[in-house]
Coordinates of C-alpha atoms and ligand atoms in Angstrom, one line a residue:
X1 CA -9.6 0.5 -35.4
X2 CA -6.0 0.7 -36.0
X3 CA -3.8 -0.6 -33.1
X4 CA -1.7 2.0 -31.4
X5 CA 2.3 1.1 -31.5
X6 CA 4.5 1.7 -28.5
X7 CA 7.9 0.4 -27.9
X8 CA 7.0 0.3 -24.2
X9 CA 3.8 0.3 -22.5
X10 CA 3.2 0.2 -18.7
X11 CA -0.3 -1.1 -18.0
X12 CA -1.7 0.6 -14.8
X13 CA -1.4 4.4 -13.7
X14 CA -0.5 4.0 -9.9
X15 CA 2.8 4.2 -7.7
X16 CA 5.0 2.0 -9.7
X17 CA 3.8 3.2 -12.9
X18 CA 4.7 6.7 -12.2
X19 CA 8.2 5.7 -10.9
X20 CA 8.8 3.3 -13.9
X21 CA 8.0 6.5 -16.3
X22 CA 10.4 8.7 -14.5
X23 CA 13.1 5.9 -14.9
X24 CA 12.5 5.4 -18.5
X25 CA 13.0 9.4 -18.9
X26 CA 15.9 9.5 -16.9
X27 CA 17.5 6.4 -18.9
X28 CA 16.7 7.9 -22.4
X29 CA 13.6 8.0 -24.1
X30 CA 12.4 9.2 -27.5
X31 CA 9.2 10.9 -28.2
X32 CA 6.3 8.3 -29.0
X33 CA 8.2 5.3 -27.5
X34 CA 6.2 5.2 -24.1
X35 CA 2.6 4.9 -23.4
X36 CA 1.2 4.4 -19.8
X37 CA -2.4 3.2 -19.8
X38 CA -4.7 3.9 -16.7
X39 CA -8.1 3.2 -15.8
X40 CA -8.1 6.3 -13.3
X41 CA -8.7 9.5 -14.8
X42 CA -5.5 11.3 -13.2
X43 CA -1.6 11.1 -13.7
X44 CA 0.0 8.8 -11.5
X45 CA -0.3 10.0 -7.8
X46 CA 1.2 8.8 -4.2
X47 CA -1.7 6.6 -3.3
X48 CA -0.7 6.8 0.4
X49 CA -2.1 10.2 0.7
X50 CA -5.7 8.9 0.0
X51 CA -6.0 7.5 3.6
X52 CA -4.3 10.4 5.3
X53 CA -4.0 14.1 4.5
X54 CA -6.6 13.6 1.4
X55 CA -9.4 13.3 4.2
X56 CA -7.9 16.1 6.6
X57 CA -11.0 18.5 7.6
X58 CA -8.5 21.3 7.2
X59 CA -6.1 22.1 4.4
X60 CA -6.5 18.5 2.7
X61 CA -3.9 17.5 0.3
X62 CA -5.3 17.7 -3.3
X63 CA -3.9 16.9 -6.5
X64 CA -1.9 18.2 -8.0
X65 CA 0.0 18.2 -4.8
X66 CA 0.5 14.6 -4.4
X67 CA 1.7 13.4 -8.0
X68 CA 4.3 11.2 -7.9
X69 CA 7.5 11.4 -7.3
X70 CA 6.9 13.6 -4.3
X71 CA 6.4 10.9 -1.8
X72 CA 10.2 10.2 -1.9
X73 CA 11.4 13.8 -2.3
X74 CA 11.6 13.7 -5.9
X75 CA 10.1 15.9 -8.7
X76 CA 6.4 16.2 -9.1
X77 CA 5.2 14.6 -12.4
X78 CA 2.4 16.8 -13.7
X79 CA 0.5 15.7 -16.7
X80 CA 2.8 18.4 -18.5
X81 CA 5.7 16.3 -17.6
X82 CA 4.7 13.5 -19.5
X83 CA 3.7 15.9 -22.6
X84 CA 7.3 17.4 -22.3
X85 CA 8.9 13.9 -22.3
X86 CA 6.8 12.6 -25.3
X87 CA 5.0 10.1 -22.8
X88 CA 1.5 9.3 -24.0
X89 CA -0.5 9.2 -20.8
X90 CA -3.8 7.4 -21.5
X91 CA -6.4 7.9 -18.8
X92 CA -9.8 6.7 -18.1
X93 CA -9.0 3.5 -20.2
X94 CA -9.5 0.3 -18.8
X95 CA -7.7 -2.8 -20.5
X96 CA -9.9 -5.6 -20.4
X97 CA -8.3 -8.1 -22.5
X98 CA -4.7 -9.1 -22.9
X99 CA -2.7 -11.3 -25.2
X100 CA 0.8 -11.7 -24.2
X101 CA 1.9 -14.0 -27.0
X102 CA 0.3 -11.5 -29.5
X103 CA 1.8 -8.4 -27.5
X104 CA -1.6 -6.6 -27.7
X105 CA -4.0 -5.0 -25.3
X106 CA -7.6 -4.3 -25.6
X107 CA -9.3 -1.5 -23.8
X108 CA -13.1 -1.5 -22.8
X109 CA -13.9 0.7 -25.7
X110 CA -12.1 -1.6 -28.1
X111 CA -9.0 0.3 -28.8
X112 CA -6.0 -1.9 -29.3
X113 CA -2.6 -1.1 -28.3
X114 CA 0.6 -3.0 -29.3
X115 CA 3.9 -3.0 -27.6
X116 CA 7.5 -4.6 -27.9
X117 CA 8.2 -4.6 -24.1
X118 CA 5.1 -4.6 -21.3
X119 CA 5.7 -3.6 -17.8
X120 CA 2.6 -4.9 -15.6
X121 CA 1.5 -2.4 -13.0
X122 CA -2.0 -3.2 -12.0
X123 CA -1.5 -3.3 -8.2
X124 CA -4.3 -4.4 -6.2
X125 CA -7.9 -4.1 -5.6
X126 CA -10.2 -4.3 -2.6
X127 CA -11.8 -7.4 -1.1
X128 CA -15.6 -6.8 -0.8
X129 CA -17.9 -7.7 1.6
X130 CA -20.0 -8.7 -1.2
X131 CA -17.3 -11.3 -2.3
X132 CA -18.5 -13.4 0.8
X133 CA -22.1 -12.8 0.5
X134 CA -22.5 -10.4 3.6
X135 CA -26.0 -9.3 3.6
X136 CA -27.1 -5.9 2.6
X137 CA -23.4 -5.1 1.8
X138 CA -24.2 -3.2 -1.3
X139 CA -26.2 -0.4 0.7
X140 CA -25.2 3.3 0.2
X141 CA -22.5 4.7 2.4
X142 CA -20.7 1.6 2.6
X143 CA -17.1 2.4 1.5
X144 CA -13.9 0.9 0.2
X145 CA -10.5 3.1 -0.4
X146 CA -8.3 2.1 -3.3
X147 CA -8.6 5.1 -5.8
X148 CA -9.0 8.9 -5.7
X149 CA -12.6 8.5 -6.8
X150 CA -13.3 6.4 -3.6
X151 CA -11.7 9.2 -1.7
X152 CA -13.7 11.7 -3.1
X153 CA -17.1 9.8 -2.7
X154 CA -16.1 9.1 1.1
X155 CA -15.3 13.1 1.6
X156 CA -18.8 13.9 0.2
X157 CA -20.2 11.2 2.7
X158 CA -18.2 12.9 5.5
X159 CA -19.6 16.4 4.7
X160 CA -23.1 15.1 4.5
X161 CA -23.0 13.1 7.5
X162 CA -21.6 15.6 9.9
X163 CA -21.4 14.6 13.5
X164 CA -22.7 11.3 12.5
X165 CA -21.7 7.8 13.4
X166 CA -19.1 5.8 11.5
X167 CA -18.2 2.1 11.8
X168 CA -15.0 0.8 10.4
X169 CA -14.8 -2.9 9.2
X170 CA -11.3 -4.4 9.3
X171 CA -8.1 -3.8 11.8
X172 CA -5.4 -3.7 9.2
X173 CA -3.9 -0.7 7.6
X174 CA -7.2 0.8 6.1
X175 CA -9.0 0.2 9.3
X176 CA -6.4 2.2 11.7
X177 CA -5.7 4.9 9.3
X178 CA -9.5 5.6 8.2
X179 CA -10.6 5.0 12.1
X180 CA -8.3 8.0 12.9
X181 CA -9.2 10.2 9.7
X182 CA -13.1 9.9 10.4
X183 CA -12.6 10.7 14.2
X184 CA -10.5 13.6 13.2
X185 CA -13.4 14.6 11.0
X186 CA -15.4 14.5 14.5
X187 CA -17.5 11.3 13.6
X188 CA -18.4 8.9 16.4
X189 CA -16.1 5.9 15.3
X190 CA -16.4 2.4 16.2
X191 CA -14.1 -0.2 14.8
X192 CA -14.7 -4.0 14.5
X193 CA -12.3 -6.8 13.6
X194 CA -12.1 -10.5 14.1
X195 CA -8.6 -10.7 15.5
X196 CA -7.7 -10.4 19.2
X197 CA -5.7 -7.2 18.3
X198 CA -5.3 -4.8 15.5
X199 CA -2.8 -5.7 12.4
X200 CA -1.9 -8.9 13.5
X201 CA 0.2 -9.5 10.4
X202 CA 2.7 -7.2 11.7
X203 CA 2.0 -6.0 15.1
X204 CA 2.8 -8.2 18.4
X205 CA 0.2 -7.7 21.1
X206 CA 2.2 -5.2 23.1
X207 CA 2.6 -3.2 20.1
X208 CA -1.2 -3.3 19.3
X209 CA -2.0 -2.4 23.0
X210 CA -0.4 1.0 22.7
X211 CA -2.6 1.6 19.3
X212 CA -5.5 0.4 20.8
X213 CA -5.1 2.5 24.1
X214 CA -4.4 5.6 21.9
X215 CA -7.4 5.0 19.9
X216 CA -9.6 4.5 22.9
X217 CA -8.3 7.6 24.4
X218 CA -9.4 9.4 21.3
X219 CA -12.8 8.2 21.9
X220 CA -12.8 5.5 19.3
X221 CA -14.6 2.2 20.3
X222 CA -12.8 -1.2 19.7
X223 CA -14.8 -4.2 19.1
X224 CA -12.7 -7.2 18.8
X225 CA -13.3 -11.0 18.1
X226 CA -16.6 -10.4 15.5
X227 CA -17.2 -9.7 12.4
X228 CA -20.2 -7.8 10.4
X229 CA -22.5 -10.2 9.0
X230 CA -25.2 -8.0 7.7
X231 CA -26.3 -4.3 7.1
X232 CA -29.8 -2.9 7.0
X233 CA -30.7 0.3 5.3
X234 CA -33.1 3.0 5.3
X235 CA -35.8 3.7 2.6
X236 CA -33.0 5.6 0.5
X237 CA -30.9 2.5 0.6
X238 CA -28.5 4.3 3.1
X239 CA -26.8 2.2 5.4
X240 CA -28.2 2.4 9.0
X241 CA -27.1 -0.6 11.0
X242 CA -24.2 -3.2 11.1
X243 CA -25.1 -6.4 12.5
X244 CA -22.2 -8.4 14.2
X245 CA -21.8 -12.1 14.3
X246 CA -22.0 -11.6 18.2
X247 CA -25.7 -10.4 18.1
X248 CA -24.4 -6.8 18.4
X249 CA -26.1 -4.1 16.4
X250 CA -24.4 -0.8 15.7
X251 CA -25.9 2.2 14.2
X252 CA -24.0 3.6 11.2
X253 CA -24.5 6.7 8.8
X254 CA -21.0 5.6 7.2
X255 CA -19.4 2.4 7.1
X256 CA -15.5 1.7 5.9
X257 CA -14.5 -1.5 4.8
X258 CA -10.7 -2.6 4.7
X259 CA -10.7 -6.5 4.8
X260 CA -7.7 -6.9 2.6
X261 CA -6.6 -6.3 -1.1
X262 CA -6.1 -8.8 -4.0
X263 CA -3.5 -8.4 -6.5
X264 CA -5.0 -7.5 -10.4
X265 CA -3.9 -10.7 -12.0
X266 CA -6.9 -12.0 -13.7
X267 CA -6.1 -10.3 -17.0
X268 CA -3.2 -12.5 -17.3
X269 CA -4.3 -15.9 -16.0
X270 CA -3.0 -18.9 -17.8
X271 CA -0.7 -16.5 -20.0
X272 CA 2.1 -15.9 -17.3
X273 CA 3.5 -18.1 -14.3
X274 CA 1.9 -17.2 -10.9
X275 CA 3.3 -17.8 -7.4
X276 CA 1.8 -16.7 -4.0
X277 CA -1.2 -14.8 -5.7
X278 CA 1.0 -12.5 -7.9
X279 CA 2.9 -12.8 -11.2
X280 CA 6.2 -14.7 -10.5
X281 CA 9.4 -12.5 -11.7
X282 CA 13.2 -12.8 -11.4
X283 CA 15.3 -10.4 -9.3
X284 CA 15.0 -8.1 -12.3
X285 CA 11.1 -8.2 -12.4
X286 CA 11.2 -10.1 -15.7
X287 CA 8.2 -12.6 -16.0
X288 CA 7.9 -16.0 -17.6
X289 CA 7.0 -14.3 -20.7
X290 CA 9.6 -12.6 -22.8
X291 CA 9.5 -8.8 -22.9
X292 CA 6.7 -8.9 -20.0
X293 CA 7.8 -7.5 -16.7
X294 CA 5.7 -7.1 -13.5
X295 CA 6.2 -4.6 -10.7
X296 CA 4.6 -3.2 -7.4
X297 CA 2.0 -5.2 -5.8
X298 CA 1.5 -7.6 -8.4
X299 CA 5.0 -9.4 -8.6
X300 CA 6.2 -12.1 -6.6
X301 CA 9.9 -11.9 -6.6
X302 CA 12.9 -13.2 -4.9
X303 CA 13.6 -11.4 -1.6
X304 CA 17.3 -12.1 -1.6
X305 CA 17.9 -11.3 2.1
X306 CA 15.6 -13.8 3.1
X307 CA 16.4 -16.3 0.3
X308 CA 12.6 -16.4 -0.2
X309 CA 10.0 -15.4 -3.1
X310 CA 7.5 -12.9 -1.6
X311 CA 4.9 -10.3 -2.9
X312 CA 5.1 -6.8 -1.0
X313 CA 2.0 -4.6 -0.9
X314 CA 3.9 -1.1 0.1
X315 CA 4.7 1.7 -1.7
X316 CA 8.7 1.7 -1.1
X317 CA 8.7 -1.6 -2.9
X318 CA 6.2 -0.4 -5.6
X319 CA 8.7 2.6 -6.0
X320 CA 11.9 0.5 -6.2
X321 CA 10.8 -2.7 -8.1
X322 CA 9.6 -0.3 -11.0
X323 CA 13.0 1.6 -11.2
X324 CA 14.6 -1.8 -10.9
X325 CA 12.7 -3.3 -14.0
X326 CA 13.3 -0.1 -16.1
X327 CA 16.9 0.0 -15.4
X328 CA 16.9 -4.0 -16.4
X329 CA 14.9 -3.3 -19.5
X330 CA 17.5 -0.5 -20.7
X331 CA 20.5 -2.5 -19.8
X332 CA 19.5 -5.7 -21.5
X333 CA 18.8 -3.6 -24.8
X334 CA 22.6 -3.0 -24.5
X335 CA 23.5 -6.3 -23.7
X336 CA 24.3 -5.3 -20.2
X337 CA 23.5 -6.6 -16.8
X338 CA 22.5 -4.9 -13.3
X339 CA 22.9 -6.0 -10.0
X340 CA 20.0 -8.2 -8.7
X341 CA 17.3 -6.5 -6.7
X342 CA 18.3 -6.8 -2.9
X343 CA 15.4 -5.3 -1.1
X344 CA 15.2 -4.6 2.7
X345 CA 11.3 -4.6 3.5
X346 CA 10.3 -1.2 4.6
X347 CA 6.4 -0.5 5.7
X348 CA 5.1 2.8 7.6
X349 CA 2.0 4.1 8.7
X350 CA 0.8 7.5 10.0
X351 CA -2.3 8.5 12.1
X352 CA -3.5 11.1 14.5
X353 CA -0.1 12.5 15.9
X354 CA 1.4 9.0 15.5
X355 CA 4.1 7.8 13.2
X356 CA 5.7 4.4 13.0
X357 CA 8.3 2.4 10.7
X358 CA 9.2 -1.0 10.4
X359 CA 12.3 -2.7 8.6
X360 CA 12.9 -6.3 8.0
X361 CA 11.3 -9.4 8.8
X362 CA 8.7 -10.0 11.6
X363 CA 10.0 -13.5 12.6
X364 CA 11.0 -15.2 15.7
X365 CA 11.3 -14.0 19.2
X366 CA 10.3 -10.3 20.2
X367 CA 11.7 -7.9 22.6
X368 CA 9.7 -4.6 23.6
X369 CA 11.6 -1.6 24.5
X370 CA 11.1 2.2 25.5
X371 CA 7.7 3.8 26.6
X372 CA 4.5 2.3 25.0
X373 CA 2.0 3.7 27.5
X374 CA -0.8 5.3 25.3
X375 CA -1.3 8.2 27.6
X376 CA 2.2 9.3 27.7
X377 CA 2.9 12.7 26.5
X378 CA 5.3 11.8 23.6
X379 CA 5.4 8.0 23.6
X380 CA 8.5 6.5 21.9
X381 CA 8.5 2.8 21.8
X382 CA 9.8 -0.3 19.5
X383 CA 10.4 -3.8 19.0
X384 CA 13.1 -5.9 17.8
X385 CA 12.4 -9.5 16.3
X386 CA 15.4 -11.8 16.7
X387 CA 15.8 -15.2 14.7
X388 CA 18.6 -17.7 14.9
X389 CA 20.3 -15.2 17.6
X390 CA 20.2 -12.1 15.2
X391 CA 18.2 -9.1 15.0
X392 CA 16.1 -9.3 11.7
X393 CA 13.4 -7.0 12.0
X394 CA 12.9 -3.5 13.8
X395 CA 9.8 -1.4 14.6
X396 CA 9.9 2.1 15.8
X397 CA 7.0 4.6 16.9
X398 CA 7.7 8.3 17.2
X399 CA 11.4 8.0 15.9
X400 CA 13.3 10.9 14.3
X401 CA 14.7 10.6 10.7
X402 CA 18.1 9.5 12.4
X403 CA 16.4 6.7 14.7
X404 CA 14.4 5.4 11.8
X405 CA 17.7 5.2 9.8
X406 CA 19.3 3.2 12.7
X407 CA 16.3 0.7 12.9
X408 CA 16.8 0.3 9.2
X409 CA 20.3 -0.5 9.4
X410 CA 19.8 -2.9 12.3
X411 CA 17.5 -4.8 10.0
X412 CA 20.0 -4.9 7.2
X413 CA 23.1 -5.8 9.1
X414 CA 21.4 -8.5 11.4
X415 CA 23.8 -8.0 14.4
X416 CA 24.0 -11.0 16.7
X417 CA 22.5 -10.6 20.2
X418 CA 23.6 -12.3 23.3
X419 CA 20.9 -11.6 25.7
X420 CA 17.3 -10.6 25.1
X421 CA 17.2 -9.0 28.4
X422 CA 20.3 -6.9 27.6
X423 CA 18.5 -6.0 24.5
X424 CA 15.6 -4.8 26.0
X425 CA 17.5 -2.7 28.3
X426 CA 19.6 -1.0 25.6
X427 CA 16.5 -0.5 23.3
X428 CA 17.2 2.1 20.7
X429 CA 20.7 2.6 21.7
X430 CA 21.5 -0.8 20.4
X431 CA 20.6 0.2 17.2
X432 CA 22.3 3.6 17.2
X433 CA 25.6 1.9 17.6
X434 CA 25.4 -0.3 14.8
Ligands
LIG1 P1 -1.2 0.9 -7.6 O1 -2.6 0.4 -7.0 O2 -0.8 2.4 -7.0 O3 -1.7 1.4 -9.2 C1 -2.2 0.5 -9.8 C2 -2.9 1.0 -11.2 O4 -3.4 0.3 -12.1 C3 -4.3 2.0 -10.8 O5 -4.0 3.2 -11.4 C4 -5.3 1.2 -11.6 O6 -6.4 1.9 -11.8 C5 -4.5 0.6 -12.7 N1 -5.3 -0.5 -13.3 C6 -5.6 -1.7 -12.6 N2 -6.0 -2.5 -13.6 C7 -6.2 -1.9 -14.7 C8 -6.5 -2.2 -16.1 N3 -7.2 -3.4 -16.2 N4 -6.5 -1.4 -17.3 C9 -6.2 -0.2 -16.7 N5 -5.6 0.3 -15.4 C10 -5.6 -0.6 -14.6 N6 1.8 1.7 1.7 C11 2.9 2.1 2.4 O7 4.1 1.5 2.4 N7 2.5 3.2 3.2 C12 1.2 3.6 3.2 O8 1.1 4.8 4.0 C13 0.3 3.3 2.2 N8 -1.0 3.7 2.3 C14 -1.9 3.4 1.3 C15 -3.2 3.9 1.4 C16 -4.2 3.3 0.6 C17 -5.6 4.1 0.7 C18 -3.8 2.3 -0.3 C19 -4.9 1.8 -1.0 C20 -2.8 1.8 -0.1 C21 -1.8 2.4 0.5 N9 -0.4 1.9 0.6 C22 0.6 2.1 1.4 C23 -0.2 0.7 -0.3 C24 0.4 1.2 -1.8 O9 -0.2 2.4 -2.2 C25 0.7 0.2 -2.8 O10 1.6 -0.9 -2.4 C26 1.1 0.7 -3.9 O11 0.3 1.9 -4.3 C27 1.3 -0.3 -5.1 O12 1.6 0.4 -6.5 P2 1.3 -0.2 -7.6 O13 1.8 0.7 -8.8 O14 1.4 -1.7 -7.6 O15 -0.4 -0.2 -7.7
LIG2 P1 -5.0 -5.7 5.7 O1 -4.7 -6.9 5.2 O2 -4.0 -4.7 6.2 O3 -6.2 -5.7 6.8 C1 -7.1 -6.8 6.4 C2 -7.9 -6.7 8.1 O4 -9.1 -7.2 7.5 C3 -7.5 -8.0 8.7 O5 -6.4 -7.5 9.9 C4 -8.6 -8.1 9.5 O6 -8.6 -7.4 10.7 C5 -9.9 -7.9 8.8 N1 -10.7 -8.7 8.5 C6 -10.5 -9.7 7.4 N2 -11.7 -10.3 7.2 C7 -12.6 -9.6 7.9 C8 -13.9 -9.7 8.0 N3 -14.6 -10.6 7.6 N4 -14.8 -8.8 8.7 C9 -13.9 -8.1 9.3 N5 -12.7 -7.8 9.5 C10 -12.0 -8.7 8.6 O7 -5.7 -4.8 4.2 P2 -6.3 -3.3 4.1 O8 -6.5 -2.6 5.5 O9 -7.6 -3.6 3.5 O10 -5.3 -2.8 3.5 C11 -5.7 -3.0 1.9 C12 -4.1 -2.9 1.0 O11 -3.8 -1.4 1.3 C13 -3.0 -3.6 1.7 O12 -2.4 -4.1 0.4 C14 -2.3 -2.7 2.5 O13 -1.0 -3.0 2.6 C15 -2.5 -1.5 1.8 N6 -2.5 -0.3 2.6 C16 -1.4 0.0 3.0 C17 -1.1 1.0 4.0 C18 0.1 1.1 4.7 O14 1.5 0.7 4.3 N7 0.2 2.2 5.6 C19 -2.3 1.9 4.2 C20 -3.3 1.6 3.8 C21 -3.5 0.6 2.7

């Protein structure tokens, strides 16, 4: 089979792929120059919807409603949009072999694709309990959530196990968002995680105490400090019990596992420089291989603000890194340069009627402010992180758009702080003054 030739190929069809395609179109693209190759069967969409509105029992979000770029307030890129722009959307096509030196990609069905410039946007995959040999972890109705197919299977199980029992393994993003989603669907939910409090890679114990209290009030039972070590199934192979390391046995009709992600870099092993588990890039998302860029979850890039190189597994960076890479590609073709990527980390989550945002870096001392009582009618609280006498990070639950903007500004400006007690007293008004 002859190889298909493109000037640009985006490998991956997720969030960064969609935003990269839009940026290519903005910058000027001739028909037939760009291909997006994705193993998913649908055009790029806003992945965060999968753990939120996609699982709602009433009026759930469905495609085409959340194709990119609606998540950041832009135009929705429907499959027709790619056609209009002359972009080839090559779906249900998994690339299984990559030759970066030969500028060739090969699919699972043996199709070859050649490119002049490649944008790697393969994102992450889930870490599975079978990866660390947990017994019985291949039973039916044990779910992971990464792609729309996973969410469809979970939705079917939610329907068929009405009012059943669910166990969530993991206390990170997936754990907290899915715990809420299953509870909203009226399942009896238990959550299990090894740490002393949820989301320890971002939350302080005070922040976590609010969410754990709120979840408990919603009827979710949280079991901390232990892990799932085995599952038993019924004669149909469906999960029935979760065995914990501390000896507890939990009944389960549905199990959702969220024990972390792993960037999809295996296709490129030995062909490109890696660092911190990702593909190393410069401030324009250019990798160590000429004409190859990497964006989104897979990129380990210079975070200028902290003079460090990091990987970020969140949607805001997926969008912005994709735009930066395409701008850099287009500028370099004209012998021009663009500004270095200067990213302010931004993470957020939503569950039940809660909504938080975080900006900056969660290092140094912390100061809690506001009302973090989980029984309050409308709790609003936050936390500042202070390093070397300056505020470097800020978290806010229940903020208005203006208040969220003010904590973003604080994290960017990094104002000095004379007294932590004073900061605690001033709370959100400290940020509003900046
Ligand atoms: P992304 O995973 O979006 O896309 C990768 C694409 O590459 C997929 O389409 C995949 O199929 C394809 N691919 C991989 N290997 C391939 C191959 N060999 N051949 C062909 N195609 C291949 N973040 C946040 O800030 N707020 C939030 O609320 C959420 N919520 C959220 C919910 C859920 C369920 C998940 C899984 C993740 C989030 N995130 C999030 C994280 C955020 O979605 C994530 O950081 C971005 O989607 C990353 O974008 P990428 O384009 O890098 O990968
Ligand atoms: P995570 O890293 O947020 O959380 C992993 C959690 O797994 C840990 O906090 C821990 O509680 C738990 N864990 C680890 N080993 C365990 C074990 N053996 N048994 C039980 N629990 C164990 O990862 P995730 O929640 O799986 O999320 C996957 C990816 O999706 C990440 O990249 C995340 O950023 C992304 N995501 C982001 C959002 C968001 O930003 N709102 C939402 C959903 C998913």
